[in-house]
Structure formats: C-alpha cells, structure tokens
Amino acid sequence: MELTARWPIKQQTTLEVHMSYKPAPALLAIALLGVAGLCHADNGFYIGGSLGDSIQQFDDSTFDVHSTTTGYKFAAGWRPLSVFATELDYTNFGRAYGGFDYADTDGVGLFALGFLPIPVVDLYGKLGVVDWRTDAQSPFLGFHRTGTDLGYGLGAGTSWGSIGARVEYERYEVQHANDMGLASVGLVWTFF
C-alpha cells in the first residue's frame, strides 16, 4: 500500500511525500506476540482465592438444615500446558442453619482442569475428588461426618500478565447433602 501526503508550502508550491508500507506482516507479528504473551502468562504454578455464595441443603433424614451463605476457597495449582492444569484447593462452605440447628462443612479437593484453546478468555471445566468434613450441632445432639466424593464445575477467567480473575461454579456430591455448591469470583497469581 502506498500513502501520499501533500502539504502546501506557500501559495503555489506543494510538497509530496511517498511512503511504502505493508501492514499485514507487521499486524500479524504483533498479534502473534500478543497471543504468545497471553498463553505464557497463564502457564506455570499459581495460587488463588475466591469468595462467593455457597449452597448447602442437607438430607432431611440426616439433619434438616439448609442455607445460602458466604463461602470461600483457596487454591494452588500447576498449569503445564495451555489446555490442562491440576489444582489442590480448600473450600469452606460457611454455616448452614435450620432453626437452632447448624452445620459447618469444609473440604480439600484435588481437581484436573481442561481449558478450551481460546485467546484472551479461559473457559474451563474441572473434575476431581473432595475430602469433606461436616460438624453438625443441635441443642440435643451433634455429629461429625467425613467422606471423599466427586466434585466438578465450570469456570471462566482472564489474565493480565501474572494476575488473573476467575468466575466459577462448583458442585460437590457430599453423601448426606441434597445440594452442596459454591458460585465464586476470585483472583489468581501465576508464578513464571
């Protein structure tokens, strides 16, 4: 592509400047460097934290408490490839109430994450196991239960260098619960 610029100098004279510029290779190089930078920023070891709404609904025959309250999660992971990561996390679901009864549930999970190869936005699914613990109390009885069950979820995120943001929804198949999940928003910091 050839660009021509004309500037009038005095009344009768015009100065012409001709430039030859090929934008396609330059734009392609810039785009490839940008995508490579985004992919590199997402790979490596990372830590993160999330805060959101936890949903707990226990089986009526076990312990009649249910609640939507604030839950949180801390995670550490390793993303060796742009399409795969492993993650270890601690999730606290907060306290579920039912009258004078209440239950506290938390768990440690190990997950595999699969990412769709889309630039700028990370869309992913996760599947793993959660080692959970529930402490339930009422005025007349209390119990403590533990187990290891399935956990899964979906999420979306993006990053700016080593800092990233995530939105996730996770469900946990806890044995004595009809519904156990966490919808959260969080930050991730990736080490290079």
mmCIF file of C-alpha atoms in Angstrom:
data_model
loop_
_atom_site.group_PDB
_atom_site.id
_atom_site.type_symbol
_atom_site.label_atom_id
_atom_site.label_comp_id
_atom_site.label_asym_id
_atom_site.label_seq_id
_atom_site.Cartn_x
_atom_site.Cartn_y
_atom_site.Cartn_z
ATOM 1 C CA MET A 1 0.000 0.000 0.000
ATOM 2 C CA GLU A 2 1.359 3.420 -0.890
ATOM 3 C CA LEU A 3 0.461 6.507 1.107
ATOM 4 C CA THR A 4 0.752 10.000 -0.333
ATOM 5 C CA ALA A 5 0.653 13.135 1.769
ATOM 6 C CA ARG A 6 0.513 16.683 0.359
ATOM 7 C CA TRP A 7 1.316 19.801 2.292
ATOM 8 C CA PRO A 8 1.005 23.253 0.746
ATOM 9 C CA ILE A 9 4.166 25.360 1.010
ATOM 10 C CA LYS A 10 3.362 28.987 0.279
ATOM 11 C CA GLN A 11 0.713 29.690 -2.299
ATOM 12 C CA GLN A 12 1.782 27.792 -5.438
ATOM 13 C CA THR A 13 4.141 25.020 -4.261
ATOM 14 C CA THR A 14 3.119 21.592 -2.876
ATOM 15 C CA LEU A 15 5.471 19.153 -1.115
ATOM 16 C CA GLU A 16 4.719 15.453 -1.823
ATOM 17 C CA VAL A 17 5.944 12.604 0.381
ATOM 18 C CA HIS A 18 5.520 8.986 -0.768
ATOM 19 C CA MET A 19 5.749 6.140 1.777
ATOM 20 C CA SER A 20 5.579 2.433 1.104
ATOM 21 C CA TYR A 21 4.012 0.417 3.997
ATOM 22 C CA LYS A 22 2.887 -3.210 4.155
ATOM 23 C CA PRO A 23 0.583 -3.549 7.230
ATOM 24 C CA ALA A 24 -0.282 -7.279 7.036
ATOM 25 C CA PRO A 25 3.093 -8.770 8.172
ATOM 26 C CA ALA A 26 3.504 -6.194 10.936
ATOM 27 C CA LEU A 27 -0.030 -6.703 12.272
ATOM 28 C CA LEU A 28 0.361 -10.491 12.124
ATOM 29 C CA ALA A 29 3.622 -10.313 14.105
ATOM 30 C CA ILE A 30 2.058 -8.075 16.764
ATOM 31 C CA ALA A 31 -0.980 -10.372 17.079
ATOM 32 C CA LEU A 32 1.201 -13.495 17.430
ATOM 33 C CA LEU A 33 3.373 -11.857 20.082
ATOM 34 C CA GLY A 34 0.250 -10.785 22.000
ATOM 35 C CA VAL A 35 -1.272 -14.276 21.934
ATOM 36 C CA ALA A 36 2.063 -15.866 22.884
ATOM 37 C CA GLY A 37 2.341 -13.446 25.802
ATOM 38 C CA LEU A 38 -1.170 -14.318 26.998
ATOM 39 C CA CYS A 39 -0.519 -18.064 26.764
ATOM 40 C CA HIS A 40 2.793 -17.767 28.588
ATOM 41 C CA ALA A 41 1.244 -15.680 31.351
ATOM 42 C CA ASP A 42 -1.336 -18.387 32.076
ATOM 43 C CA ASN A 43 1.119 -21.307 32.314
ATOM 44 C CA GLY A 44 3.094 -22.204 35.446
ATOM 45 C CA PHE A 45 2.430 -22.565 39.154
ATOM 46 C CA TYR A 46 -0.372 -20.437 40.595
ATOM 47 C CA ILE A 47 -2.197 -19.594 43.809
ATOM 48 C CA GLY A 48 -5.598 -18.013 44.185
ATOM 49 C CA GLY A 49 -8.537 -17.204 46.365
ATOM 50 C CA SER A 50 -12.273 -16.905 45.752
ATOM 51 C CA LEU A 51 -15.304 -15.613 47.613
ATOM 52 C CA GLY A 52 -18.955 -16.234 46.797
ATOM 53 C CA ASP A 53 -22.297 -17.823 47.607
ATOM 54 C CA SER A 54 -22.306 -21.349 48.973
ATOM 55 C CA ILE A 55 -25.388 -23.531 48.804
ATOM 56 C CA GLN A 56 -25.928 -26.217 51.427
ATOM 57 C CA GLN A 57 -29.014 -28.386 51.685
ATOM 58 C CA PHE A 58 -28.701 -31.456 53.841
ATOM 59 C CA ASP A 59 -30.833 -34.577 53.644
ATOM 60 C CA ASP A 60 -33.928 -34.165 55.884
ATOM 61 C CA SER A 61 -33.494 -37.657 57.318
ATOM 62 C CA THR A 62 -29.904 -36.848 58.365
ATOM 63 C CA PHE A 63 -30.022 -33.271 59.583
ATOM 64 C CA ASP A 64 -32.599 -30.695 58.491
ATOM 65 C CA VAL A 65 -30.503 -27.605 57.766
ATOM 66 C CA HIS A 66 -30.147 -25.633 54.569
ATOM 67 C CA SER A 67 -28.663 -22.281 53.715
ATOM 68 C CA THR A 68 -27.263 -19.954 51.103
ATOM 69 C CA THR A 69 -24.392 -18.146 52.762
ATOM 70 C CA THR A 70 -20.897 -16.814 52.065
ATOM 71 C CA GLY A 71 -18.230 -19.393 51.255
ATOM 72 C CA TYR A 72 -14.607 -19.084 50.260
ATOM 73 C CA LYS A 73 -11.833 -21.071 48.635
ATOM 74 C CA PHE A 74 -8.018 -21.073 48.467
ATOM 75 C CA ALA A 75 -6.281 -22.894 45.618
ATOM 76 C CA ALA A 76 -2.796 -23.841 44.442
ATOM 77 C CA GLY A 77 -2.226 -25.324 41.025
ATOM 78 C CA TRP A 78 0.094 -26.114 38.169
ATOM 79 C CA ARG A 79 -0.721 -25.431 34.523
ATOM 80 C CA PRO A 80 1.992 -27.083 32.385
ATOM 81 C CA LEU A 81 0.012 -26.703 29.138
ATOM 82 C CA SER A 82 -2.424 -24.088 27.879
ATOM 83 C CA VAL A 83 -5.214 -26.714 27.832
ATOM 84 C CA PHE A 84 -4.564 -28.582 31.129
ATOM 85 C CA ALA A 85 -3.969 -27.870 34.824
ATOM 86 C CA THR A 86 -4.110 -29.653 38.180
ATOM 87 C CA GLU A 87 -5.353 -27.876 41.278
ATOM 88 C CA LEU A 88 -5.448 -28.521 45.029
ATOM 89 C CA ASP A 89 -7.938 -26.401 46.947
ATOM 90 C CA TYR A 90 -9.512 -25.826 50.336
ATOM 91 C CA THR A 91 -13.192 -24.835 50.327
ATOM 92 C CA ASN A 92 -15.209 -23.590 53.302
ATOM 93 C CA PHE A 93 -18.970 -23.577 52.701
ATOM 94 C CA GLY A 94 -19.822 -21.457 55.719
ATOM 95 C CA ARG A 95 -22.565 -22.311 58.195
ATOM 96 C CA ALA A 96 -25.974 -23.746 57.250
ATOM 97 C CA TYR A 97 -28.857 -23.116 59.646
ATOM 98 C CA GLY A 98 -32.195 -24.767 60.407
ATOM 99 C CA GLY A 99 -33.815 -23.203 63.483
ATOM 100 C CA PHE A 100 -31.445 -23.864 66.388
ATOM 101 C CA ASP A 101 -29.544 -26.471 64.349
ATOM 102 C CA TYR A 102 -26.470 -25.661 62.297
ATOM 103 C CA ALA A 103 -23.783 -27.432 60.257
ATOM 104 C CA ASP A 104 -20.294 -26.389 59.187
ATOM 105 C CA THR A 105 -18.809 -28.099 56.106
ATOM 106 C CA ASP A 106 -15.390 -27.728 54.515
ATOM 107 C CA GLY A 107 -13.252 -29.843 52.222
ATOM 108 C CA VAL A 108 -9.940 -30.330 50.457
ATOM 109 C CA GLY A 109 -10.175 -31.164 46.763
ATOM 110 C CA LEU A 110 -7.848 -32.356 44.019
ATOM 111 C CA PHE A 111 -9.003 -31.433 40.500
ATOM 112 C CA ALA A 112 -7.993 -31.748 36.853
ATOM 113 C CA LEU A 113 -8.902 -28.695 34.739
ATOM 114 C CA GLY A 114 -9.391 -28.745 30.964
ATOM 115 C CA PHE A 115 -9.276 -25.416 29.083
ATOM 116 C CA LEU A 116 -10.702 -24.560 25.672
ATOM 117 C CA PRO A 117 -7.969 -23.099 23.420
ATOM 118 C CA ILE A 118 -9.481 -19.613 23.082
ATOM 119 C CA PRO A 119 -7.270 -16.498 23.258
ATOM 120 C CA VAL A 120 -7.832 -13.857 25.958
ATOM 121 C CA VAL A 121 -10.643 -15.768 27.801
ATOM 122 C CA ASP A 122 -10.149 -19.091 29.608
ATOM 123 C CA LEU A 123 -13.233 -21.319 29.545
ATOM 124 C CA TYR A 124 -12.711 -24.499 31.536
ATOM 125 C CA GLY A 125 -14.265 -27.491 33.197
ATOM 126 C CA LYS A 126 -12.967 -29.237 36.302
ATOM 127 C CA LEU A 127 -13.384 -32.719 37.735
ATOM 128 C CA GLY A 128 -11.933 -34.260 40.870
ATOM 129 C CA VAL A 129 -12.412 -35.628 44.360
ATOM 130 C CA VAL A 130 -13.149 -33.769 47.592
ATOM 131 C CA ASP A 131 -12.280 -34.966 51.089
ATOM 132 C CA TRP A 132 -15.019 -33.237 53.128
ATOM 133 C CA ARG A 133 -15.911 -32.860 56.800
ATOM 134 C CA THR A 134 -19.223 -31.798 58.373
ATOM 135 C CA ASP A 135 -19.694 -30.790 62.015
ATOM 136 C CA ALA A 136 -23.417 -30.541 62.876
ATOM 137 C CA GLN A 137 -24.913 -29.371 66.165
ATOM 138 C CA SER A 138 -28.357 -29.014 67.671
ATOM 139 C CA PRO A 139 -29.480 -28.401 71.266
ATOM 140 C CA PHE A 140 -29.936 -32.158 71.795
ATOM 141 C CA LEU A 141 -27.377 -33.889 69.547
ATOM 142 C CA GLY A 142 -24.379 -33.401 67.356
ATOM 143 C CA PHE A 143 -22.465 -35.440 64.829
ATOM 144 C CA HIS A 144 -19.266 -35.361 62.852
ATOM 145 C CA ARG A 145 -19.109 -36.936 59.389
ATOM 146 C CA THR A 146 -16.333 -37.234 56.832
ATOM 147 C CA GLY A 147 -16.035 -38.711 53.366
ATOM 148 C CA THR A 148 -14.485 -38.470 49.924
ATOM 149 C CA ASP A 149 -16.771 -37.736 46.984
ATOM 150 C CA LEU A 150 -16.917 -36.309 43.475
ATOM 151 C CA GLY A 151 -16.543 -32.575 42.736
ATOM 152 C CA TYR A 152 -16.989 -30.840 39.377
ATOM 153 C CA GLY A 153 -17.514 -27.376 37.944
ATOM 154 C CA LEU A 154 -17.280 -24.818 35.163
ATOM 155 C CA GLY A 155 -15.426 -21.539 35.041
ATOM 156 C CA ALA A 156 -14.226 -18.601 33.002
ATOM 157 C CA GLY A 157 -11.230 -16.377 33.530
ATOM 158 C CA THR A 158 -8.798 -13.942 32.020
ATOM 159 C CA SER A 159 -5.345 -12.655 32.937
ATOM 160 C CA TRP A 160 -3.219 -9.521 32.739
ATOM 161 C CA GLY A 161 0.342 -10.756 32.959
ATOM 162 C CA SER A 162 0.705 -12.798 36.137
ATOM 163 C CA ILE A 163 -2.586 -11.593 37.695
ATOM 164 C CA GLY A 164 -5.860 -13.200 36.633
ATOM 165 C CA ALA A 165 -9.541 -13.225 37.562
ATOM 166 C CA ARG A 166 -11.975 -16.149 37.637
ATOM 167 C CA VAL A 167 -15.688 -16.808 37.899
ATOM 168 C CA GLU A 168 -16.567 -20.406 38.887
ATOM 169 C CA TYR A 169 -19.482 -22.629 39.763
ATOM 170 C CA GLU A 170 -18.683 -25.908 41.536
ATOM 171 C CA ARG A 171 -20.835 -28.753 42.824
ATOM 172 C CA TYR A 172 -19.904 -31.438 45.333
ATOM 173 C CA GLU A 173 -21.592 -34.826 45.707
ATOM 174 C CA VAL A 174 -21.444 -34.948 49.521
ATOM 175 C CA GLN A 175 -23.159 -38.133 50.789
ATOM 176 C CA HIS A 176 -25.563 -36.627 53.334
ATOM 177 C CA ALA A 177 -26.387 -33.475 51.304
ATOM 178 C CA ASN A 178 -29.013 -32.979 48.591
ATOM 179 C CA ASP A 179 -27.170 -29.897 47.314
ATOM 180 C CA MET A 180 -23.668 -28.596 48.024
ATOM 181 C CA GLY A 181 -22.078 -25.972 45.780
ATOM 182 C CA LEU A 182 -20.124 -22.739 45.517
ATOM 183 C CA ALA A 183 -20.507 -19.899 42.991
ATOM 184 C CA SER A 184 -17.499 -17.619 43.386
ATOM 185 C CA VAL A 185 -15.366 -14.806 41.994
ATOM 186 C CA GLY A 186 -11.644 -14.795 42.651
ATOM 187 C CA LEU A 187 -8.097 -13.747 41.796
ATOM 188 C CA VAL A 188 -5.179 -15.904 40.648
ATOM 189 C CA TRP A 189 -1.450 -15.117 40.687
ATOM 190 C CA THR A 190 0.767 -17.168 38.343
ATOM 191 C CA PHE A 191 4.490 -17.732 39.002
ATOM 192 C CA PHE A 192 6.742 -17.935 35.949
#
